[in-house]
mmCIF file of C-alpha atoms in Angstrom:
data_model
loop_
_atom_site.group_PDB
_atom_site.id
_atom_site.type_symbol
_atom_site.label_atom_id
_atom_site.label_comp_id
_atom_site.label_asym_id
_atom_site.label_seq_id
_atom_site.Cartn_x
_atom_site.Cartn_y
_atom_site.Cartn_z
ATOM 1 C CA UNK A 1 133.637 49.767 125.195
ATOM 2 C CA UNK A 2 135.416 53.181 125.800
ATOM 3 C CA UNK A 3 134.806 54.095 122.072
ATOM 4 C CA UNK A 4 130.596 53.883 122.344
ATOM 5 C CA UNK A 5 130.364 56.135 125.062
ATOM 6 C CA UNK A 6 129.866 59.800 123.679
ATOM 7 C CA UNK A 7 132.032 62.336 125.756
ATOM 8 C CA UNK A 8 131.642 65.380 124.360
ATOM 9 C CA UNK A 9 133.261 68.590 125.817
ATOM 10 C CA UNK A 10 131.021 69.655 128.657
ATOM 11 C CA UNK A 11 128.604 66.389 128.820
ATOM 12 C CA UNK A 12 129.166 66.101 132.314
ATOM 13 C CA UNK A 13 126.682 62.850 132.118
ATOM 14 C CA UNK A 14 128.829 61.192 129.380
ATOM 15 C CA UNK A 15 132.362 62.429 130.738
ATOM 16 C CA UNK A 16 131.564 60.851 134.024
ATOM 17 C CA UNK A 17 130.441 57.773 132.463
ATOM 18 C CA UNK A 18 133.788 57.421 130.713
ATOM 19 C CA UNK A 19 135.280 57.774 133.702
ATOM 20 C CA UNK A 20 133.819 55.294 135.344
ATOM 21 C CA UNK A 21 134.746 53.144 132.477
ATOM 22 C CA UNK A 22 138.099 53.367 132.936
ATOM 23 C CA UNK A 23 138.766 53.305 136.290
ATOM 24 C CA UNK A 24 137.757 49.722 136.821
ATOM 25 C CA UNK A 25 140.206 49.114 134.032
ATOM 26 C CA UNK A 26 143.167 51.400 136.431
ATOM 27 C CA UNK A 27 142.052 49.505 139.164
ATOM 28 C CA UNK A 28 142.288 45.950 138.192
ATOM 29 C CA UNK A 29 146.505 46.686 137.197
ATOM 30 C CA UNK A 30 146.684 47.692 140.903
ATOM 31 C CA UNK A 31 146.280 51.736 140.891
ATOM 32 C CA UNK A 32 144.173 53.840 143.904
ATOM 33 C CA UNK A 33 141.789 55.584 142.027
ATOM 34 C CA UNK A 34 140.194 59.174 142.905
ATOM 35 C CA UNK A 35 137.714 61.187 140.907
ATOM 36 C CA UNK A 36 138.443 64.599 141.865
ATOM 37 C CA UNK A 37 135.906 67.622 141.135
ATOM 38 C CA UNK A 38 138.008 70.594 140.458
ATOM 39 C CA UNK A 39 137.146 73.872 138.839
ATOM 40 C CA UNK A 40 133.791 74.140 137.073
ATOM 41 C CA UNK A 41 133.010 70.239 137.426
ATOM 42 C CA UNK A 42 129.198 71.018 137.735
ATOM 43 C CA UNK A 43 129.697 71.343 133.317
ATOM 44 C CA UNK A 44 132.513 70.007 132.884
ATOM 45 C CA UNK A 45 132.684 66.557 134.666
ATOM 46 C CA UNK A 46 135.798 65.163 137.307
ATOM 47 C CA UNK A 47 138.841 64.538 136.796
ATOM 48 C CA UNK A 48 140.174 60.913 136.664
ATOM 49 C CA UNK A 49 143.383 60.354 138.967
ATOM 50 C CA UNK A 50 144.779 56.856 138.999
ATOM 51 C CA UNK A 51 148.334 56.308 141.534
ATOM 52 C CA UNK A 52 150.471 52.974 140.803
ATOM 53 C CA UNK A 53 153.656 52.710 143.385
ATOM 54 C CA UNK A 54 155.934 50.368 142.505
ATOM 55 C CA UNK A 55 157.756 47.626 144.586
ATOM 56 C CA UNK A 56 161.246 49.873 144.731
ATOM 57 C CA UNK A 57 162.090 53.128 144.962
ATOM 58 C CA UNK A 58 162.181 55.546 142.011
ATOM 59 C CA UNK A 59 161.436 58.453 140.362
ATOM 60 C CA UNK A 60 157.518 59.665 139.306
ATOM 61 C CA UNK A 61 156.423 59.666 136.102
ATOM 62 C CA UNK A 62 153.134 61.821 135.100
ATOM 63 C CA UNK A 63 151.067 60.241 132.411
ATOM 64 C CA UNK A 64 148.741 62.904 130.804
ATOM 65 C CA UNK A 65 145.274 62.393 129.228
ATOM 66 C CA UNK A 66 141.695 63.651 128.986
ATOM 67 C CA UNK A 67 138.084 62.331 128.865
ATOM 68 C CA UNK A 68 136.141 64.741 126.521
ATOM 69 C CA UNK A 69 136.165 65.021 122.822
ATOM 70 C CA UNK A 70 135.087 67.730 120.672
ATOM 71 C CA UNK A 71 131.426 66.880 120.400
ATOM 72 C CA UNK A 72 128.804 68.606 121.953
ATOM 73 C CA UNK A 73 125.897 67.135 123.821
ATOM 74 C CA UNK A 74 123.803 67.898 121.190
ATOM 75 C CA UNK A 75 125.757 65.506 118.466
ATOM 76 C CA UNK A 76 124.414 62.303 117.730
ATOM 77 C CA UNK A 77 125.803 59.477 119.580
ATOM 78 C CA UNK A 78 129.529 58.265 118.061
ATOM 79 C CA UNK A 79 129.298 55.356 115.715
ATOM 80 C CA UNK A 80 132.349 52.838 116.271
ATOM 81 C CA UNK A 81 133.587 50.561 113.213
ATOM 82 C CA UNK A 82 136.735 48.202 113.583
ATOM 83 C CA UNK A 83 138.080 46.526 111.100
ATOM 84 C CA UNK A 84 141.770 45.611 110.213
ATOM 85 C CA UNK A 85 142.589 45.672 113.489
ATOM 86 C CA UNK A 86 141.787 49.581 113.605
ATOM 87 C CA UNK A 87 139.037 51.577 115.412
ATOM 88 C CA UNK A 88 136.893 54.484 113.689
ATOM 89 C CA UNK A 89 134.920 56.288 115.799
ATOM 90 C CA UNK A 90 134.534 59.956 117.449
ATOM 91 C CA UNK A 91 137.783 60.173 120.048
ATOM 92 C CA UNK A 92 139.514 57.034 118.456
ATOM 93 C CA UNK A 93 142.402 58.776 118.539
ATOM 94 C CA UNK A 94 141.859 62.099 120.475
ATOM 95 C CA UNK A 95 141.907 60.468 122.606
ATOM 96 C CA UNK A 96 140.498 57.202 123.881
ATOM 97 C CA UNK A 97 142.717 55.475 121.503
ATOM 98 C CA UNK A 98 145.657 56.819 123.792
ATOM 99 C CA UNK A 99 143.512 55.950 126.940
ATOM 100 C CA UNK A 100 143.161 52.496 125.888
ATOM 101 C CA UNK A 101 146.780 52.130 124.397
ATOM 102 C CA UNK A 102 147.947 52.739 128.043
ATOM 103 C CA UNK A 103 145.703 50.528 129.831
ATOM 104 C CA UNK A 104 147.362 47.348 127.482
ATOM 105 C CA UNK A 105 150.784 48.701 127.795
ATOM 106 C CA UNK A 106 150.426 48.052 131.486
ATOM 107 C CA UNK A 107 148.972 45.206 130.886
ATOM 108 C CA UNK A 108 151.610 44.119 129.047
ATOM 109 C CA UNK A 109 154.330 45.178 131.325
ATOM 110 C CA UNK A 110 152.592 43.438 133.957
ATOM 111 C CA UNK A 111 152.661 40.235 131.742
ATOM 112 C CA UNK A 112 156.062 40.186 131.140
ATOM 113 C CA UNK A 113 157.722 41.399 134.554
ATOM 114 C CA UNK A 114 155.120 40.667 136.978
ATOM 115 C CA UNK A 115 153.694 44.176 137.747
ATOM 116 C CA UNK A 116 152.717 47.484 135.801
ATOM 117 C CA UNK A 117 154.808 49.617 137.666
ATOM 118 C CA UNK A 118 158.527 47.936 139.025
ATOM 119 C CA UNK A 119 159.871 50.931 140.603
ATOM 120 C CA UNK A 120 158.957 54.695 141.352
ATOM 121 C CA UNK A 121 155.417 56.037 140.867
ATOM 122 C CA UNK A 122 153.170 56.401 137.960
ATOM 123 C CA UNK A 123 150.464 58.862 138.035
ATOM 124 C CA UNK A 124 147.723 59.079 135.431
ATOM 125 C CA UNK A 125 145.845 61.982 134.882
ATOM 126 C CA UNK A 126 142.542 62.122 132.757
ATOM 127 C CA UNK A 127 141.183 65.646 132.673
ATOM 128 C CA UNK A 128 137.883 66.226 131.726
ATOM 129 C CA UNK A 129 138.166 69.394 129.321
ATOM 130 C CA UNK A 130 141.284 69.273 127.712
ATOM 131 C CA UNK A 131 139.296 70.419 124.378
ATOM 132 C CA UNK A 132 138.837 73.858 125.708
ATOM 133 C CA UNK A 133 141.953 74.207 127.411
ATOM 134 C CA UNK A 134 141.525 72.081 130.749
ATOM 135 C CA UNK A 135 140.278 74.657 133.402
ATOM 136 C CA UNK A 136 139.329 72.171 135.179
ATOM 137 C CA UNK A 137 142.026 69.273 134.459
ATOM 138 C CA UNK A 138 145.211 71.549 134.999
ATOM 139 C CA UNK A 139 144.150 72.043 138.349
ATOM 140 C CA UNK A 140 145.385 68.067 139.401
ATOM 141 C CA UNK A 141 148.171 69.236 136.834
ATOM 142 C CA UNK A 142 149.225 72.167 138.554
ATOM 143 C CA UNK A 143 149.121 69.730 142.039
ATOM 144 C CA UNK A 144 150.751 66.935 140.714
ATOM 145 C CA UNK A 145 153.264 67.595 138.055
ATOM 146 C CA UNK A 146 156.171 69.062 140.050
ATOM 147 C CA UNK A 147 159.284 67.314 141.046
ATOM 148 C CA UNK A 148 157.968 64.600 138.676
ATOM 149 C CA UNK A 149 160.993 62.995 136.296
ATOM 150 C CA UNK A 150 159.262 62.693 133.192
ATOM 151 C CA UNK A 151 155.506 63.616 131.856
ATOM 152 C CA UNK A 152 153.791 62.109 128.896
ATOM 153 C CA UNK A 153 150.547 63.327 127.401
ATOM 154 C CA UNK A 154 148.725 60.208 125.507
ATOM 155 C CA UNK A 155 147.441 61.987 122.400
ATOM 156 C CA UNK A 156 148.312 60.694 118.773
ATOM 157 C CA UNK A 157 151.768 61.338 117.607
ATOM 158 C CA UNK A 158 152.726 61.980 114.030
ATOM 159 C CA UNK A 159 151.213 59.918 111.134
ATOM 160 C CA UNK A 160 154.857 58.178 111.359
ATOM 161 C CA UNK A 161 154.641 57.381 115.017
ATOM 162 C CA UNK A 162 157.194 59.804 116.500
ATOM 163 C CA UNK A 163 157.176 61.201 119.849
ATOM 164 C CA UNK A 164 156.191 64.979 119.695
ATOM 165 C CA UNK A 165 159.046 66.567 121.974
ATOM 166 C CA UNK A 166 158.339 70.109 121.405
ATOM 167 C CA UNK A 167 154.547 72.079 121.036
ATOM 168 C CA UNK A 168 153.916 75.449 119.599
ATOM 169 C CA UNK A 169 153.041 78.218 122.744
ATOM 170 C CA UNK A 170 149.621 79.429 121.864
ATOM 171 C CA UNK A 171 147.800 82.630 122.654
ATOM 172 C CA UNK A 172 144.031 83.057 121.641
ATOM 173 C CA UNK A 173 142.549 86.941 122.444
ATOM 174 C CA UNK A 174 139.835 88.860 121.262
ATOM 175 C CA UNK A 175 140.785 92.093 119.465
ATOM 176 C CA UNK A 176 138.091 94.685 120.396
ATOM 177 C CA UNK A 177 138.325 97.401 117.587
ATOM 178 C CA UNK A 178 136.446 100.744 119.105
ATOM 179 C CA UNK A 179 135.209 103.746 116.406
ATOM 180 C CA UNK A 180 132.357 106.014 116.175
ATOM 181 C CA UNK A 181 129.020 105.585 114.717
ATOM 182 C CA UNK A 182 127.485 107.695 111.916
ATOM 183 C CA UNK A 183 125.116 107.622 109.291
ATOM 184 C CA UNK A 184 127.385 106.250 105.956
ATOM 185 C CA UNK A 185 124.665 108.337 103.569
ATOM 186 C CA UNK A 186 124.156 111.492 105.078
ATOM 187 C CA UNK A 187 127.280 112.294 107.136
ATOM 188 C CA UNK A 188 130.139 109.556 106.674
ATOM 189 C CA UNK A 189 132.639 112.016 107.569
ATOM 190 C CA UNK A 190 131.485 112.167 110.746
ATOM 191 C CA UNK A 191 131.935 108.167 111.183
ATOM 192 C CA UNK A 192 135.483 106.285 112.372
ATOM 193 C CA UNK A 193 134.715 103.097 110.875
ATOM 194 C CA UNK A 194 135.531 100.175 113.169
ATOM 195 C CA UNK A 195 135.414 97.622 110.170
ATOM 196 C CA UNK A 196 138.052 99.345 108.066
ATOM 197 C CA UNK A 197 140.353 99.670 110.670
ATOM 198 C CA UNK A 198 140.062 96.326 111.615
ATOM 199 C CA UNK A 199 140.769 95.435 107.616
ATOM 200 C CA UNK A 200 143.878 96.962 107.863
ATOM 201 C CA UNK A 201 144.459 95.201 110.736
ATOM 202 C CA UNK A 202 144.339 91.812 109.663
ATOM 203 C CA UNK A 203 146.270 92.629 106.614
ATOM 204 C CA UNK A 204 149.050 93.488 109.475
ATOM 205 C CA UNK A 205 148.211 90.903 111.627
ATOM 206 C CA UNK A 206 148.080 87.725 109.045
ATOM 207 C CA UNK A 207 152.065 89.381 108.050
ATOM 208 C CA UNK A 208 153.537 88.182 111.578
ATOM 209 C CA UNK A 209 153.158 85.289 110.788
ATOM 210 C CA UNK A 210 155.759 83.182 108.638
ATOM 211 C CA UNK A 211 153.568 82.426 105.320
ATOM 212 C CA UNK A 212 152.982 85.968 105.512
ATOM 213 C CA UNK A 213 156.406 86.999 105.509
ATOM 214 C CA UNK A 214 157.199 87.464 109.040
ATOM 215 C CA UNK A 215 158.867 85.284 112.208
ATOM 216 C CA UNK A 216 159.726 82.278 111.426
ATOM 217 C CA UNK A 217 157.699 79.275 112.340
ATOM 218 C CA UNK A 218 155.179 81.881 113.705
ATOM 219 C CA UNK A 219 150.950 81.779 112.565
ATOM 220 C CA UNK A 220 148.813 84.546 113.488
ATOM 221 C CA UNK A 221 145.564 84.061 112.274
ATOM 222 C CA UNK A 222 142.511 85.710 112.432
ATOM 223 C CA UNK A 223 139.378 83.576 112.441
ATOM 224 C CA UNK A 224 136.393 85.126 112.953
ATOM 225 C CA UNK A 225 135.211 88.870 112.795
ATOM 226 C CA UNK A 226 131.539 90.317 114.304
ATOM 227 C CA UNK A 227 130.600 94.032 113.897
ATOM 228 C CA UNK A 228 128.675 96.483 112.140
ATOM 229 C CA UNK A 229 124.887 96.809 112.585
ATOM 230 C CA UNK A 230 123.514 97.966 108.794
ATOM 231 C CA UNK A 231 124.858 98.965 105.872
ATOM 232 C CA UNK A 232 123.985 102.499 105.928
ATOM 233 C CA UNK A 233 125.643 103.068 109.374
ATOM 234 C CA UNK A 234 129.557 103.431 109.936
ATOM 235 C CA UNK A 235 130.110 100.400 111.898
ATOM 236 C CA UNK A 236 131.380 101.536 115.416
ATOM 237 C CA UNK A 237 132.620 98.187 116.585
ATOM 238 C CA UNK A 238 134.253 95.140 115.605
ATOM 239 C CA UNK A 239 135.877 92.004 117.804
ATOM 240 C CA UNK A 240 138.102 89.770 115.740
ATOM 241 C CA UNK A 241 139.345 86.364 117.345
ATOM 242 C CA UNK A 242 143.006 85.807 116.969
ATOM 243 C CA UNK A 243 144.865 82.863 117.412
ATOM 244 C CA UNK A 244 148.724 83.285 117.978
ATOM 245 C CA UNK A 245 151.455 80.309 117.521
ATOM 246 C CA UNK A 246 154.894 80.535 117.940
ATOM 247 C CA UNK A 247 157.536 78.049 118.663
ATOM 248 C CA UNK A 248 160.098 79.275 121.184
ATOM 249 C CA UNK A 249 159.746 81.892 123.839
ATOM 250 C CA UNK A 250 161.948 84.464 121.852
ATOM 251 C CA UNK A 251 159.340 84.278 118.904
ATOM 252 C CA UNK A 252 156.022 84.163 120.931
ATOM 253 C CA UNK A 253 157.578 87.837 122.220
ATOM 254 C CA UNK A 254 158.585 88.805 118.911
ATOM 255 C CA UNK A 255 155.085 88.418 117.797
ATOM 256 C CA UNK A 256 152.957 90.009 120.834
ATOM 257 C CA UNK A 257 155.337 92.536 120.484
ATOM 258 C CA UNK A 258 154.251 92.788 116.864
ATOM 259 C CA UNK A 259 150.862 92.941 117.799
ATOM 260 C CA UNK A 260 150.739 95.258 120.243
ATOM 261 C CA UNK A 261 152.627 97.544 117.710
ATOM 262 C CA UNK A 262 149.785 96.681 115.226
ATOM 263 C CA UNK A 263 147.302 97.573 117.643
ATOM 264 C CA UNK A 264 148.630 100.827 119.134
ATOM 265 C CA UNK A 265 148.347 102.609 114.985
ATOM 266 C CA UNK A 266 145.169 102.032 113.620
ATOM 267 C CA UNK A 267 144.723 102.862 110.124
ATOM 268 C CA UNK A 268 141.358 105.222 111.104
ATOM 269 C CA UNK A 269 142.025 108.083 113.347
ATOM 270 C CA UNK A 270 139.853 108.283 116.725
ATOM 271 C CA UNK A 271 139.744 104.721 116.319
ATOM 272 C CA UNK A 272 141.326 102.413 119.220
ATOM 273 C CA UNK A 273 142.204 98.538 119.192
ATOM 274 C CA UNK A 274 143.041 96.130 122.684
ATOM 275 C CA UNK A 275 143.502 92.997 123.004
ATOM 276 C CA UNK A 276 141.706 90.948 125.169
ATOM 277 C CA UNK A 277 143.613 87.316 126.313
ATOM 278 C CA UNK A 278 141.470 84.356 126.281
ATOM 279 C CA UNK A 279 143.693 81.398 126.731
ATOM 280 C CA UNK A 280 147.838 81.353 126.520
ATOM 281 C CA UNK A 281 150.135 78.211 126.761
ATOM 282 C CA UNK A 282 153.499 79.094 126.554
ATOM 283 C CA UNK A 283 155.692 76.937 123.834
ATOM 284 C CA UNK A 284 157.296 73.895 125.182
ATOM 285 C CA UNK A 285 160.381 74.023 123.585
ATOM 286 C CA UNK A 286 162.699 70.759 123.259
ATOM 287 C CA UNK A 287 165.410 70.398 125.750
ATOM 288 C CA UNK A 288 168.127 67.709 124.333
ATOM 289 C CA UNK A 289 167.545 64.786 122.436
ATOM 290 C CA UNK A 290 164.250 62.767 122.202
ATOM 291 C CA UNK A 291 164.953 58.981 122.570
ATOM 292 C CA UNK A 292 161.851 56.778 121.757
#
């Protein structure tokens, strides 16, 4: 069963093993199968690809989902309960629960019509590191997605049910704060303390977003911060992790913009902030009407 297998994010062993789990499951509905090693697939593991073509012509449809969870390697193995009809477990719904939901929807397609796919193509894609971002998995992504009619990403909807038709854009950076060491007893003036100008900082920074006052729908968060060496020493460096969220183009500007206004004053003379990008997704704002 899908849900026993541990998965974790960068268990190349136990992402491959899930893969080979599923395809069988791909293939038996009728779909050409291909396990693709893209990007760092030495840690990460492949990529699942499975192609249905239907008996007519028609448009292509991109179905969306991933292999790895958020455990590490080191985790003990998942424990799986069912009861009620309902599956506890590590990735019971992020997101072999969605992997599994689509293999009996085509099951049941092909029960009532004949065939999983009538018309068109369906392509399913199960990356194998969505969990930090899908280096790897956006590469069949990148390949795939274009001219397609429609995509669909299996993760869990709301607690309701309801399709998601719009995600937040998302920027996580590393804001490298820069100042100038001295001895905090003997000659503190001589010090540009890296840690109190990165205080003020994520006063500012925490304001952008809307519980702080600023852009609607908007979090900017700050959620970790490393620096300083001792006590008695004017800590000359600190690195905070941000994580940006806006919903709309318009805001996700509004903010960096914010930011790198933020960034450009420091509270500390001598002292100097940058920002260093991580990861970005850009928001996926809704487009008409969602019909489910």
């Amino acid at each position: 069963m899908l849900f026993r297998s541990p998965s974790g994010t960068r268990d190349h062993a136990g992402v491959e093993r899930l893969a080979e789990a599923l395809a069988p499951l791909l293939a038996d509905l009728g779909a050409a199968l291909e396990l693709r090693i893209d990007g760092d697939a030495a840690t990460t593991g492949p990529t699942l690809v499975a192609r249905f073509v239907g008996e007519r012509p028609g448009a292509r449809v991109v179905v969306i989902g991933h292999l790895d969870t958020v455990a590490s390697p080191d985790d003990p193995p998942p424990s799986l309960r069912i009861a009620d009809g309902r599956a506890w477990g590590m990735g019971a719904a992020d997101m072999k629960g969605g992997l599994l939901a689509l293999v009996h929807a085509l099951r049941a397609t092909r029960a009532a019509i004949g065939t999983p796919v009538p018309a068109g193509e369906l392509i399913v894609i199960a990356g194998p590191d969505e969990e930090v971002g899908s280096p790897a998995g956006s590469v069949a992504m990148r390949e795939l997605l274009p001219g397609s009619a429609a995509a669909l990403v299996l993760e869990p909807a709301r607690a309701n049910g309801a399709l998601v038709a719009a995600r937040k854009g998302m920027l996580h950076a590393a804001v490298r704060v820069r100042g100038r060491a001295a001895h905090a007893g003997v000659e503190p003036e001589k010090g540009r303390s890296a840690i109190l100008a990165a205080s003020h900082a994520i006063l500012a920074l925490h304001a952008i977003g809307e519980v702080g006052g600023g852009i609607a729908g908007v979090t900017c968060s700050v959620g970790t911060i490393d620096g300083g060496t001792r006590p008695n020493v004017v800590a000359e460096e600190v690195v905070l992790e941000l994580d940006l969220r806006a919903p709309t183009a318009l805001a996700m500007a509004e903010a960096e913009a914010a930011i790198g206004a933020i960034l450009a004053a420091p509270a500390v003379p001598d002292v100097t902030m940058t920002l260093e990008p991580a990861g970005r997704f850009p928001p996926m704002e809704q487009i008409g009407r969602a019909h489910v």
